[in-house]
Coordinates of C-alpha atoms in Angstrom, one line a residue:
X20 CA 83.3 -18.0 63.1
X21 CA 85.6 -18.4 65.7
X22 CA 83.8 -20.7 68.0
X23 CA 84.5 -21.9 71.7
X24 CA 84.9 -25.4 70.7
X25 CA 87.3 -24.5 67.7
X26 CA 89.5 -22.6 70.6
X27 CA 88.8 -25.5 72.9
X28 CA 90.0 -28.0 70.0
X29 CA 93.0 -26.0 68.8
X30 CA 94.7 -25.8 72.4
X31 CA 95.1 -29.6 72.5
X32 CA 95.8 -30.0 68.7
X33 CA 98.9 -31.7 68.2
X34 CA 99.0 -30.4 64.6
X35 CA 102.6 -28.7 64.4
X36 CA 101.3 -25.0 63.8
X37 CA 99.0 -25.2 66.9
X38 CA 101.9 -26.6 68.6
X39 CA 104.3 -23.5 67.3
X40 CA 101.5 -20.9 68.5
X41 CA 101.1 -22.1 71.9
X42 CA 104.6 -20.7 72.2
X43 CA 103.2 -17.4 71.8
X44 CA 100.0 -18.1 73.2
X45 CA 101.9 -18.7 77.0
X46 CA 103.5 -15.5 76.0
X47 CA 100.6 -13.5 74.8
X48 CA 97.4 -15.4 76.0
X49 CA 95.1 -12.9 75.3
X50 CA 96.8 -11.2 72.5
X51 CA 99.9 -8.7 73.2
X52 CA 99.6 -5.5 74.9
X53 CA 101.2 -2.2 74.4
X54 CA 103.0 0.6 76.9
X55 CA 99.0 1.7 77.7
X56 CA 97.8 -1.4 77.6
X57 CA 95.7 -1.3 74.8
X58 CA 95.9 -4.3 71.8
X59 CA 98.8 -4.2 69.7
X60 CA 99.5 -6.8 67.0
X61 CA 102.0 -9.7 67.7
X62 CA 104.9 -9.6 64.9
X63 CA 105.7 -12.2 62.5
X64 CA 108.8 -11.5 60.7
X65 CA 110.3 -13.7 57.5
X66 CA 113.7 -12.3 56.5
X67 CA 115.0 -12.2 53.0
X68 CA 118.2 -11.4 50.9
X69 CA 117.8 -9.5 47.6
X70 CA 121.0 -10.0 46.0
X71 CA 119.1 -12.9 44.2
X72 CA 115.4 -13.4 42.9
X73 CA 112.7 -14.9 45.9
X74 CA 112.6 -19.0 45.7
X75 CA 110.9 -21.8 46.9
X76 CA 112.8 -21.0 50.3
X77 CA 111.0 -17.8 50.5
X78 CA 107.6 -19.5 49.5
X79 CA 107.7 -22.3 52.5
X80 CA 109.1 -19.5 55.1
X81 CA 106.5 -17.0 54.4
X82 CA 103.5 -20.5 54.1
X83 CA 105.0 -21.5 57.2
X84 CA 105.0 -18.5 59.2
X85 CA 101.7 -18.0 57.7
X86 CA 100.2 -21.3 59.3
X87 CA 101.4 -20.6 62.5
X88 CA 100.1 -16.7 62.6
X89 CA 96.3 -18.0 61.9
X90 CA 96.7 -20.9 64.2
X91 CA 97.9 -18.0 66.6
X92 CA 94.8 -15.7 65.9
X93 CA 92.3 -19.4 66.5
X94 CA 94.1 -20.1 69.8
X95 CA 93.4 -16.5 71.0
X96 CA 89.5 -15.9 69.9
X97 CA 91.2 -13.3 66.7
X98 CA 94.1 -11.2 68.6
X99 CA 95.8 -9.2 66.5
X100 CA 98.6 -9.8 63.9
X101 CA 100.8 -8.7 61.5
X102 CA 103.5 -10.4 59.1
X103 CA 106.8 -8.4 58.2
X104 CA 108.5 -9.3 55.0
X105 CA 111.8 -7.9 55.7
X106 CA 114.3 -7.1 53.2
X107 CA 117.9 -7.4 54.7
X108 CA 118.5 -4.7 51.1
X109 CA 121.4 -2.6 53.1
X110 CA 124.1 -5.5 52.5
X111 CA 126.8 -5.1 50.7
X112 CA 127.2 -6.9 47.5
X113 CA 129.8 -9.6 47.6
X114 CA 130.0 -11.7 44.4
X115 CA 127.6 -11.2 40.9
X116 CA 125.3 -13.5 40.8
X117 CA 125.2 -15.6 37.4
X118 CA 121.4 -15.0 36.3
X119 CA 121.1 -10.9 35.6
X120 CA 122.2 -9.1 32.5
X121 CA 125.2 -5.9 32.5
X122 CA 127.1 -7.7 35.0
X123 CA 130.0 -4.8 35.0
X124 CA 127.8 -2.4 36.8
X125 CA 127.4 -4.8 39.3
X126 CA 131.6 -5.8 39.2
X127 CA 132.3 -2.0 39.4
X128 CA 129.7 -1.8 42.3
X129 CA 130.7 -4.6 44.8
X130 CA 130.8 -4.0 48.5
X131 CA 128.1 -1.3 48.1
X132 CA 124.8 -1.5 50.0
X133 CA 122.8 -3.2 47.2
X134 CA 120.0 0.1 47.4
X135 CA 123.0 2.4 46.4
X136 CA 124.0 -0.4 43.7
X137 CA 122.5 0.3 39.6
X138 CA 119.4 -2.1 38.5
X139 CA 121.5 -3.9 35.9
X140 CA 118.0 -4.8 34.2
X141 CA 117.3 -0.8 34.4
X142 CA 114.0 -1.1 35.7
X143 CA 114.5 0.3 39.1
X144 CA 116.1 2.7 40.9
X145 CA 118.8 0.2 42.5
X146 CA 118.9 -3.9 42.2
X147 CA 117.6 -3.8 45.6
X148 CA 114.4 -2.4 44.7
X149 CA 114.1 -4.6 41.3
X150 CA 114.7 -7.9 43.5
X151 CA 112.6 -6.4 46.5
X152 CA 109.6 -5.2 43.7
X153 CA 110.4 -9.4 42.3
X154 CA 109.7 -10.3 46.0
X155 CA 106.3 -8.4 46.6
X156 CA 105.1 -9.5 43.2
X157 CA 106.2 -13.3 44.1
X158 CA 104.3 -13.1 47.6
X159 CA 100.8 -11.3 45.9
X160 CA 100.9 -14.1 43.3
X161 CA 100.1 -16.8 46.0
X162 CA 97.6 -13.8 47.9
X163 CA 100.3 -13.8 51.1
X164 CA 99.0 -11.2 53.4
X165 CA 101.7 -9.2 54.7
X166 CA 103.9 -5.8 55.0
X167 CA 107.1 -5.0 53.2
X168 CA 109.9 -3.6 55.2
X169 CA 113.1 -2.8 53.4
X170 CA 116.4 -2.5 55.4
X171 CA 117.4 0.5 53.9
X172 CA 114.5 2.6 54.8
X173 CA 114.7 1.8 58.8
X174 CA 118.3 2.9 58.5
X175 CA 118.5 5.6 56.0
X176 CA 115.0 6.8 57.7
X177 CA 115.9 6.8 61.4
X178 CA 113.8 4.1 62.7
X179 CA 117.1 2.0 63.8
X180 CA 118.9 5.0 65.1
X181 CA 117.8 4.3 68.9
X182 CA 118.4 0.7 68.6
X183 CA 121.5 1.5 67.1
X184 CA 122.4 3.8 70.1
X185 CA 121.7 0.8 72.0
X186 CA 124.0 -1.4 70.5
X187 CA 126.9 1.4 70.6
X188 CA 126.1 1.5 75.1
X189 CA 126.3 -2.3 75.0
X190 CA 129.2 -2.6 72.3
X191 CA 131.6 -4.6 75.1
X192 CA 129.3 -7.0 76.2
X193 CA 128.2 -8.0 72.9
X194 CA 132.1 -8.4 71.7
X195 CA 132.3 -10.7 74.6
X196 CA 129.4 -13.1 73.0
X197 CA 130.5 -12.5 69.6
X198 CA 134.3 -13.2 69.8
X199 CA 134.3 -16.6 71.2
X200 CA 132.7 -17.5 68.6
X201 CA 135.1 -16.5 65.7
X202 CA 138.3 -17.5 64.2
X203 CA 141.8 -16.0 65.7
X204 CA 142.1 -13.9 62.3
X205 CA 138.7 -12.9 62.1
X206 CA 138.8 -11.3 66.1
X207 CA 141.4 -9.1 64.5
X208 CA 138.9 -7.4 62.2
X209 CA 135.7 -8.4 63.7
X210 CA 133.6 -5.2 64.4
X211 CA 129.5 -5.6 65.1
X212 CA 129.0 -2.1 63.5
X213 CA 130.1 -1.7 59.7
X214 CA 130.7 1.6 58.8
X215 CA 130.1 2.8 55.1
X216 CA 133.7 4.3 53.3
X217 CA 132.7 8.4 53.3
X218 CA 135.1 7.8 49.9
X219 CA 133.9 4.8 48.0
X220 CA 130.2 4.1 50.1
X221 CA 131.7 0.3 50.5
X222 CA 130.5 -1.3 53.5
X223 CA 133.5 -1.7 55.3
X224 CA 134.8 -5.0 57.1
X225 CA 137.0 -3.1 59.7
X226 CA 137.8 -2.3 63.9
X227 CA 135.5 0.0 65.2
X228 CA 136.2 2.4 68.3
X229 CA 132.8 3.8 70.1
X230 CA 133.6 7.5 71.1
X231 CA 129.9 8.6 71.9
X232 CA 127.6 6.3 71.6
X233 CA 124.9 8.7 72.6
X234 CA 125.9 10.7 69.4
X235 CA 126.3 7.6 67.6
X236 CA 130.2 8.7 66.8
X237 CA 132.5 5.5 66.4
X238 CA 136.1 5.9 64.6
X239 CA 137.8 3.5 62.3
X240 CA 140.6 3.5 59.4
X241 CA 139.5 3.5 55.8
X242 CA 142.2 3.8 53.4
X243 CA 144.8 4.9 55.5
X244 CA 142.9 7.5 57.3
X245 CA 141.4 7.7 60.5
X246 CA 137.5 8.7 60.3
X247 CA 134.9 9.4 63.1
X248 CA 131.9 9.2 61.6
X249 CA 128.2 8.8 62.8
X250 CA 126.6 5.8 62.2
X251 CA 122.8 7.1 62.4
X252 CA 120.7 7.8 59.5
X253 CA 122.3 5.0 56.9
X254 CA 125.8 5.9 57.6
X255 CA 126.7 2.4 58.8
X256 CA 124.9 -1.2 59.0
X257 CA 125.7 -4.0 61.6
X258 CA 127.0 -7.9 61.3
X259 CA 124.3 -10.3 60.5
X260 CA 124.1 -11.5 63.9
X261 CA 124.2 -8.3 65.7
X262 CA 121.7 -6.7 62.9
X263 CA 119.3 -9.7 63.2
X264 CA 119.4 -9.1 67.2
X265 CA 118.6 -5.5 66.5
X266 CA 116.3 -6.2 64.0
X267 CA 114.1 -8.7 66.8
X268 CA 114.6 -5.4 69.2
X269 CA 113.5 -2.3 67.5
X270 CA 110.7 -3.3 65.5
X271 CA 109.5 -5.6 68.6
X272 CA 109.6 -9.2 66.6
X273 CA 107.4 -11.6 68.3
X274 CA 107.9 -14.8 66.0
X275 CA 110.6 -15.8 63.5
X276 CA 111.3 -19.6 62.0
X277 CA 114.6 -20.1 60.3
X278 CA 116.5 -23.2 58.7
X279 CA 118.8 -25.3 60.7
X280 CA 121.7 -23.7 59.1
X281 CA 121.2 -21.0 61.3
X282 CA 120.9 -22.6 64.4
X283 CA 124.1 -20.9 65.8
X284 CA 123.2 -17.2 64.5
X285 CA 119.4 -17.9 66.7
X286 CA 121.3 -18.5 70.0
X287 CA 124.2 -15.7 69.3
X288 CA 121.5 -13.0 68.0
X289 CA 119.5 -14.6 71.2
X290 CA 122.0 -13.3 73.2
X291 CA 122.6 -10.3 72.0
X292 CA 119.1 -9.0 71.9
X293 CA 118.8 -9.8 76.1
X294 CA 121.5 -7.7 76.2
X295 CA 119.9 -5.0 74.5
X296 CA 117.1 -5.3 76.3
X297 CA 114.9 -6.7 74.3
X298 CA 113.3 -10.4 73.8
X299 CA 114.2 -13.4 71.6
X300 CA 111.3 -14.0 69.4
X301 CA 110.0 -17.8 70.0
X302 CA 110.7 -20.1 66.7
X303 CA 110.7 -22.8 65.0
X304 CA 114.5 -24.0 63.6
X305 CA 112.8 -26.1 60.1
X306 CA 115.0 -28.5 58.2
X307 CA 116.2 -28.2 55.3
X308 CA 115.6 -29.4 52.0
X309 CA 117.6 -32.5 50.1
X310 CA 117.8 -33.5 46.2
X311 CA 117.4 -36.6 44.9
X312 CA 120.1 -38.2 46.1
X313 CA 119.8 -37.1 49.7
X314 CA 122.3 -33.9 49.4
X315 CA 121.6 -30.4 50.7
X316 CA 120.9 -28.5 48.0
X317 CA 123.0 -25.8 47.0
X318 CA 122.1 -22.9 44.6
X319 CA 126.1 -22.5 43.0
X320 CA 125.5 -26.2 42.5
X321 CA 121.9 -25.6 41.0
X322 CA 120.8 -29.5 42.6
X323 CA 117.4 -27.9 43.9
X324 CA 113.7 -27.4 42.5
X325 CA 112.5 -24.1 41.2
X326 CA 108.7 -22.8 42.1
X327 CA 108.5 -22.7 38.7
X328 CA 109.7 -26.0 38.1
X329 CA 107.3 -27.2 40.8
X330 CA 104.2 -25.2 39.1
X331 CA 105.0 -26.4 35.9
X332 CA 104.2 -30.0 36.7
X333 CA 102.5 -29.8 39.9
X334 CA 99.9 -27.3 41.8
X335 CA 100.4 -24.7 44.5
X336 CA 98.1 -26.6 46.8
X337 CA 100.4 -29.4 46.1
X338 CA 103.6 -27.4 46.7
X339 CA 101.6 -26.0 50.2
X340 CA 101.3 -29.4 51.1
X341 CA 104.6 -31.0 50.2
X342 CA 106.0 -27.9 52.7
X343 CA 103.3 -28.3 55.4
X344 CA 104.4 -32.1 56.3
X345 CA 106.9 -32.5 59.3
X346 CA 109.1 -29.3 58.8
X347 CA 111.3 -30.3 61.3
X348 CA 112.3 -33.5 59.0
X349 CA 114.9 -33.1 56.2
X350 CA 112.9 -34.2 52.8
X351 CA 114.3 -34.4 49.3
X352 CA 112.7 -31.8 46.8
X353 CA 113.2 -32.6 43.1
X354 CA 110.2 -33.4 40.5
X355 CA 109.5 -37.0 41.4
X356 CA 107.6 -36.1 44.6
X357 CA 105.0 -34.1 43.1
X358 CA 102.9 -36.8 41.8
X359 CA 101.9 -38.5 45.1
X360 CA 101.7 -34.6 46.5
X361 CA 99.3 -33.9 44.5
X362 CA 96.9 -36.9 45.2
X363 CA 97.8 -37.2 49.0
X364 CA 96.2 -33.3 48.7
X365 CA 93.5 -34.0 47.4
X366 CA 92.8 -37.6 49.3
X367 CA 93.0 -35.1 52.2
X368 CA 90.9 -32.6 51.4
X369 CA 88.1 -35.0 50.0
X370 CA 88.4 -36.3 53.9
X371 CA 88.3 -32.7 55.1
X372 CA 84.4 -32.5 54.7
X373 CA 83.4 -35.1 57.4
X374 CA 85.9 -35.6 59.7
X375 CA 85.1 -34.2 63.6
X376 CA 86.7 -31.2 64.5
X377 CA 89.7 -32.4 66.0
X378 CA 90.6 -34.5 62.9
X379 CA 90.1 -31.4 60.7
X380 CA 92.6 -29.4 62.4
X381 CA 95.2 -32.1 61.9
X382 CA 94.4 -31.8 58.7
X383 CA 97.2 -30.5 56.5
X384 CA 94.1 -28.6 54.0
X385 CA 92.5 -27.5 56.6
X386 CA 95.5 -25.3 57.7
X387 CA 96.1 -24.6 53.8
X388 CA 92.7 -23.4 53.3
X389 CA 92.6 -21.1 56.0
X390 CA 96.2 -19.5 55.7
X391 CA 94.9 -16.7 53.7
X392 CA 91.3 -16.1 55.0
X393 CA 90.0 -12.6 56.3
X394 CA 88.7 -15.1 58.8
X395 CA 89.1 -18.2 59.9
X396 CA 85.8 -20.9 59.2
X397 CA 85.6 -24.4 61.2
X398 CA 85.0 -26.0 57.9
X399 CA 87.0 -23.6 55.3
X400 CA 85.3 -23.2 51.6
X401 CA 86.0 -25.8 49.3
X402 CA 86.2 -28.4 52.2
X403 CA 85.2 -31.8 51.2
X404 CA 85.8 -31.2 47.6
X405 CA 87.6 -34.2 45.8
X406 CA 89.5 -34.9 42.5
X407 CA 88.0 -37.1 39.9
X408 CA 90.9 -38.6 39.0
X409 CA 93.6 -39.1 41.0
X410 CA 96.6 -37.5 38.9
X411 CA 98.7 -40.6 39.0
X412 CA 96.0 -42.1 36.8
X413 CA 96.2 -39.3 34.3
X414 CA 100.0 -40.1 34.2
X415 CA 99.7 -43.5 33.1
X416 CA 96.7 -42.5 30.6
X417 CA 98.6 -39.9 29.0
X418 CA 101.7 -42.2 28.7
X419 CA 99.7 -45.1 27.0
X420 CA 98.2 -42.4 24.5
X421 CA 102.1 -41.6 23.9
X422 CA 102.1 -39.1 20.6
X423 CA 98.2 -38.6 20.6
X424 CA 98.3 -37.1 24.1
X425 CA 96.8 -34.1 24.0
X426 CA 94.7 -32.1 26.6
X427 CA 91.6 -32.8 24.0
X428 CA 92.2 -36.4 23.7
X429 CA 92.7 -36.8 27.6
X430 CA 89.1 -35.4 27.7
X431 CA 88.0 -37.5 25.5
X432 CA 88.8 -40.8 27.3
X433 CA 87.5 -38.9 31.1
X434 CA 84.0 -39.2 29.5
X435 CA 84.6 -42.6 30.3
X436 CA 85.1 -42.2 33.7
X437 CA 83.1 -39.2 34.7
X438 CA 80.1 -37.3 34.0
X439 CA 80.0 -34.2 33.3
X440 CA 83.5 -34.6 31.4
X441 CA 83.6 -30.7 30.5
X442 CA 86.8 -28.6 31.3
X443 CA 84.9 -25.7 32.6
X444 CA 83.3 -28.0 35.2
X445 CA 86.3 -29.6 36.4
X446 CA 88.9 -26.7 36.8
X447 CA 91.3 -28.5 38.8
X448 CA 91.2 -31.5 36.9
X449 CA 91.7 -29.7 34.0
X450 CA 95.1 -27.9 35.3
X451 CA 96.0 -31.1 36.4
X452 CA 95.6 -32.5 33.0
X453 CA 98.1 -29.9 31.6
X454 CA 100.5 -30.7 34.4
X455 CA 100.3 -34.6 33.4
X456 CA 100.8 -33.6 29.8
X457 CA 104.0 -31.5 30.7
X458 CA 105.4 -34.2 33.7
X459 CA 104.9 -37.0 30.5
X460 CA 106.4 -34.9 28.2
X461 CA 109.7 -34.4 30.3
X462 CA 110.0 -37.3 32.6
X463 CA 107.7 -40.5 31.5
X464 CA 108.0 -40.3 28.1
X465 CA 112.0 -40.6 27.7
X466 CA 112.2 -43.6 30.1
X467 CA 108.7 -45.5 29.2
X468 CA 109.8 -49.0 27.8
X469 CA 107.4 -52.0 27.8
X470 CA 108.9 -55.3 28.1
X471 CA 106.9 -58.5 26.2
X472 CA 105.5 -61.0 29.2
X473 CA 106.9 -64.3 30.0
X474 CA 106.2 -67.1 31.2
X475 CA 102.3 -67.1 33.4
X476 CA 102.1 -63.9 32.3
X477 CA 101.0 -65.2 28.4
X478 CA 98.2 -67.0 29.8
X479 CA 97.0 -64.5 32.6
X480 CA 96.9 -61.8 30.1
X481 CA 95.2 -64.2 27.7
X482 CA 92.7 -64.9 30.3
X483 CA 92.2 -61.1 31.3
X484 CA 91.4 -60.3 27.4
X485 CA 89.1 -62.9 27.5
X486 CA 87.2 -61.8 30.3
X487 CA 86.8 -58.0 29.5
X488 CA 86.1 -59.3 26.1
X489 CA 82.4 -60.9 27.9
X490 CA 82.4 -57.4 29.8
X491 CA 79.9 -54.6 29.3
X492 CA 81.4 -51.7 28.0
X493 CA 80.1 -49.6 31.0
X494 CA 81.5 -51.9 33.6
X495 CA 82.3 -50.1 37.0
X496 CA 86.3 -50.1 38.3
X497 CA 85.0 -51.8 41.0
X498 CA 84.2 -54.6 38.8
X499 CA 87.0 -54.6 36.6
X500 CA 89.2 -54.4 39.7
X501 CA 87.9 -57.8 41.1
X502 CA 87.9 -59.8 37.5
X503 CA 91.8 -57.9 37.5
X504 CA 92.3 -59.3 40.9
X505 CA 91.1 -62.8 40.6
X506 CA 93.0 -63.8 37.9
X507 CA 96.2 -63.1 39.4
X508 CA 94.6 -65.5 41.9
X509 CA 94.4 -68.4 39.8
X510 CA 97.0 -70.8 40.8
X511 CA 97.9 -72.3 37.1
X512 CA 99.2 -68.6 36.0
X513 CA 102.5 -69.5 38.6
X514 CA 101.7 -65.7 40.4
X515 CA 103.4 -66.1 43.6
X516 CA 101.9 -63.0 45.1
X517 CA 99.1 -60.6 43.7
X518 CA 102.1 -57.8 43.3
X519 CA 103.5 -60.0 40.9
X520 CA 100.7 -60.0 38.9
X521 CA 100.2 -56.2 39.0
X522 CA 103.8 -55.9 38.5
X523 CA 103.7 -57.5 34.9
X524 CA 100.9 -55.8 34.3
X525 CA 102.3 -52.0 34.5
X526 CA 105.8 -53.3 33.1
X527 CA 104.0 -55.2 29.9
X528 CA 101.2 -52.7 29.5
X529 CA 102.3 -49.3 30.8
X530 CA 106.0 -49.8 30.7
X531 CA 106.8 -48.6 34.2
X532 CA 107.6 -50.5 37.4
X533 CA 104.6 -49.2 39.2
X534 CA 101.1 -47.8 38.4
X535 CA 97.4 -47.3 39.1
X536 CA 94.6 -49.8 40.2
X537 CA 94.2 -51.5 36.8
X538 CA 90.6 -51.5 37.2
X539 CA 90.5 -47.6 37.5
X540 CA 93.1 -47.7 34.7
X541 CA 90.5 -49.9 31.9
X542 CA 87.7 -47.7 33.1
X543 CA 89.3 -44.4 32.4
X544 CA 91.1 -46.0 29.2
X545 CA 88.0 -47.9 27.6
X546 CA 87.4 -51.4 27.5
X547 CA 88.4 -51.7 24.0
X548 CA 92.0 -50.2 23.9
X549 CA 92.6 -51.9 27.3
X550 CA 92.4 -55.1 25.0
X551 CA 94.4 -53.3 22.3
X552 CA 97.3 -52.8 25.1
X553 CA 97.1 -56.7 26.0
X554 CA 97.1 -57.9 21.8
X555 CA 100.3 -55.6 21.7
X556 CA 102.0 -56.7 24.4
X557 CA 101.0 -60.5 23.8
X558 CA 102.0 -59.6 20.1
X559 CA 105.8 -59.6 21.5
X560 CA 105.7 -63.1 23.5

């Protein structure tokens, strides 16, 4: 399925993930190599921090990283990959967080590695593992394909204990990039290996002293006493900077995106890992997410969007979308975006079916529909396949049915529009119903407020009645559209632009200050209780 001229396309596709894997692809060209020489796969790594539940942050990192490991495997002919969730689950627990139950085992527990901290839901053998098991099940629901690595395991198991070795033989040079960057009182105390108390299992913030590093032996004082303690084996953890940099080393990390929040911990951790010996993983530094008013959103302040709140009123492919566009450009995430994501989807992916090769792999869908796929198709299943009704036109048909909106009634009125108007032949469109129903419900509904016309606006509407009054009942949109459009023409009705027209039209007859093409709109609606809006809204003049 991988054919030359997909390859040949892909290496001069501008599309951003293309873009991204050409990093690798000058690294790799031919797909990466082991110590013998044979095929080995090239890493992708997402990180993640149990102390709380996975989030929309997870979602787009893991999509992302996604996107860029197929676009990877096209630009190669198939080489290799794999993806690495990675749990950073040895940190120590520094505050409860708000949202889990029996929050006094987790007061009497902070500072402990959160795997050696009691499930407060009592589900799970730690609330590591309860947020980590959260995390797998949150990444299956949207069919990621991937490998869970816990923190814990490479250090309580061994696999770290070389790389930590490493870090011990290089422990100077990397407090020489570390401590320029840190605060006068936080040099005092800054260590990059944190031992774990032998008395309370804390992970302790404290100086370290290396006295083998080929045994792993390092001294420090924990409550008052001087301990020298190995650090192999889960005895100890490092600082998020160092770990990260050891992390990229001794499982051999290839790629890694991150948020521009992190910006300083890529180049610090890029450091470090050269020193080690290893390789900074090429990536992509994505911007970060706004709220409605333009401000970074902030989970103490609770100013973001939920994946649940996002499924509730829009779809994953939506969501997929929304993420896909421009990561590398800050854009506001709160409920009023989802409408137009959800049509701009599906305007895209009806285009998917005919456009030339090198269109389709610009096209957002095209990446979306091929994220997950054993293997990657030049034209993806589903491509070509459109909505019948864009979902901004279901909003303003559920909010002109106000109380009698229901997902029957909605149906009810489609048969206008489409053939076929059955549920079980239209699955999309009918999820999409139930999202218009809940975004009404919650967001259109409380506001809606029709105001009664003035002015040209009596007449025009008069005329409008009038002239859907002499049309068929079947007329096309097409039609209605045009007998919509020329009578906002008409120079006696005082329109001074077109807009205007339309304008009065949503604000008298929909009660919002934007809408749908009204010719669409009377189509979907009916003739009949189109003219029923116009007699109420002429009814207040």
């Amino acid at each position: 399925m991988l054919t030359d001229d997909l390859i040949a396309a892909a290496r001069v596709s501008k599309a951003w993930p293309f873009q991204e894997a050409m990093k690798l692809v000058k690294r790799y060209p031919d797909g990466k190599r082991g110590p013998d020489g044979a095929l080995v796969p090239v890493l992708f790594e997402t990180g993640y921090g149990p102390s709380g539940l996975p989030h929309i942050g997870t979602f787009q990192e893991v999509l992302r990283t996604t996107l860029v490991r197929r676009a990877y495997e096209v630009l190669t002919g198939g080489a290799p990959t794999r993806l690495v969730a990675f749990s950073d689950d040895m940190d120590g627990l520094r505050k409860v967080p708000d949202n889990v139950p029996n929050k006094d085992v987790l007061t009497a527990n902070l500072g402990k590695p959160l795997t050696r901290i009691p499930d407060p839901f009592g589900t799970h053998a730690s609330f590591a593992h309860h947020n980590n098991a959260r995390l797998c099940a949150f990444l299956d629901q949207f069919g990621f394909d991937y490998e869970f690595v816990s923190a814990s395991d490479c250090y309580n198991g061994g696999q770290f204990d070389e790389a930590l070795r490493q870090v011990l033989r290089h422990y100077d040079a990397i407090m020489d990039i570390m401590l320029p960057t840190l605060r006068e009182e936080r040099r005092r105390t800054y260590s990059p290996v944190l031992p774990f108390s032998p008395t309370s299992g804390v992970v302790l913030q404290v100086p370290v002293e290396v006295i083998d590093a080929e045994a792993g032996i390092v001294r420090f004082v924990d409550e008052g006493q001087t301990i020298e303690q190995c650090i192999f084996g889960g005895q100890a953890k490092l600082q998020w900077k160092v770990d990260w940099a050891m992390r990229w080393y001794a499982l051999g990390v290839d790629y890694e995106m991150c948020g521009k929040d992190l910006t300083d911990s890529v180049t610090q951790s890029g450091k470090i890992v050269r020193e080690l010996g290893g390789r900074k993983p090429e990536g992509l530094i994505y911007e970060l997410f706004l709220d409605a008013k333009g401000e970074k959103i902030s989970k103490s302040k609770g100013n973001g969007l939920s994946i649940e709140e996002w499924l509730t009123y829009g779809s994953e492919e939506s969501l997929g979308f929304y993420i896909f566009r421009e990561p590398k450009s800050a854009k506001q995430l709160h409920v009023g975006v989802i409408p137009k994501a959800i049509d701009e989807y599906w305007q895209f992916r009806a285009s998917l079916g005919e456009q030339p090769l090198d269109k389709k792999l610009g096209n957002p869908v095209w990446h979306l529909l091929s994220a997950n796929a054993a293997t990657l198709a030049e034209n993806p299943a589903g491509a070509g396949e459109s909505l019948p009704v864009p979902f901004s036109l279901l909003l303003n048909l559920v909010g002109v049915l106000g109380a009698g909106a229901t997902r029957e009634a909605v149906w009810s009125y489609l048969g206008n529009y489409i053939a076929n108007a059955d549920p079980a032949a239209h699955p999309a469109l009918d999820d999409l119903v139930g999202k218009a129903l809940a975004y009404n419900r919650d967001f259109i509904a409380p506001t809606l407020v029709k105001r009664a016309p003035t002015g040209g606006e009596v007449a025009a509407l008069h005329a409008l009645d009038a002239a859907l009054a002499a049309a068929p009942a079947d007329m096309r949109a097409e039609d209605l559209q045009t007998i919509v459009y020329e009578i906002g023409k008409r120079e006696e009705f005082g329109f001074e632009s077109l807009r205007d027209w339309f304008r009065a039209l949503y604000e008298t007859l929909l009660g919002s200050e934007q809408g749908p093409r009204m010719g669409s709109f009377i189509a979907l609606y009916g003739i009949g209780p189109s003219r029923a809006l116009i007699a109420e809204a002429l009814a207040k003049a």
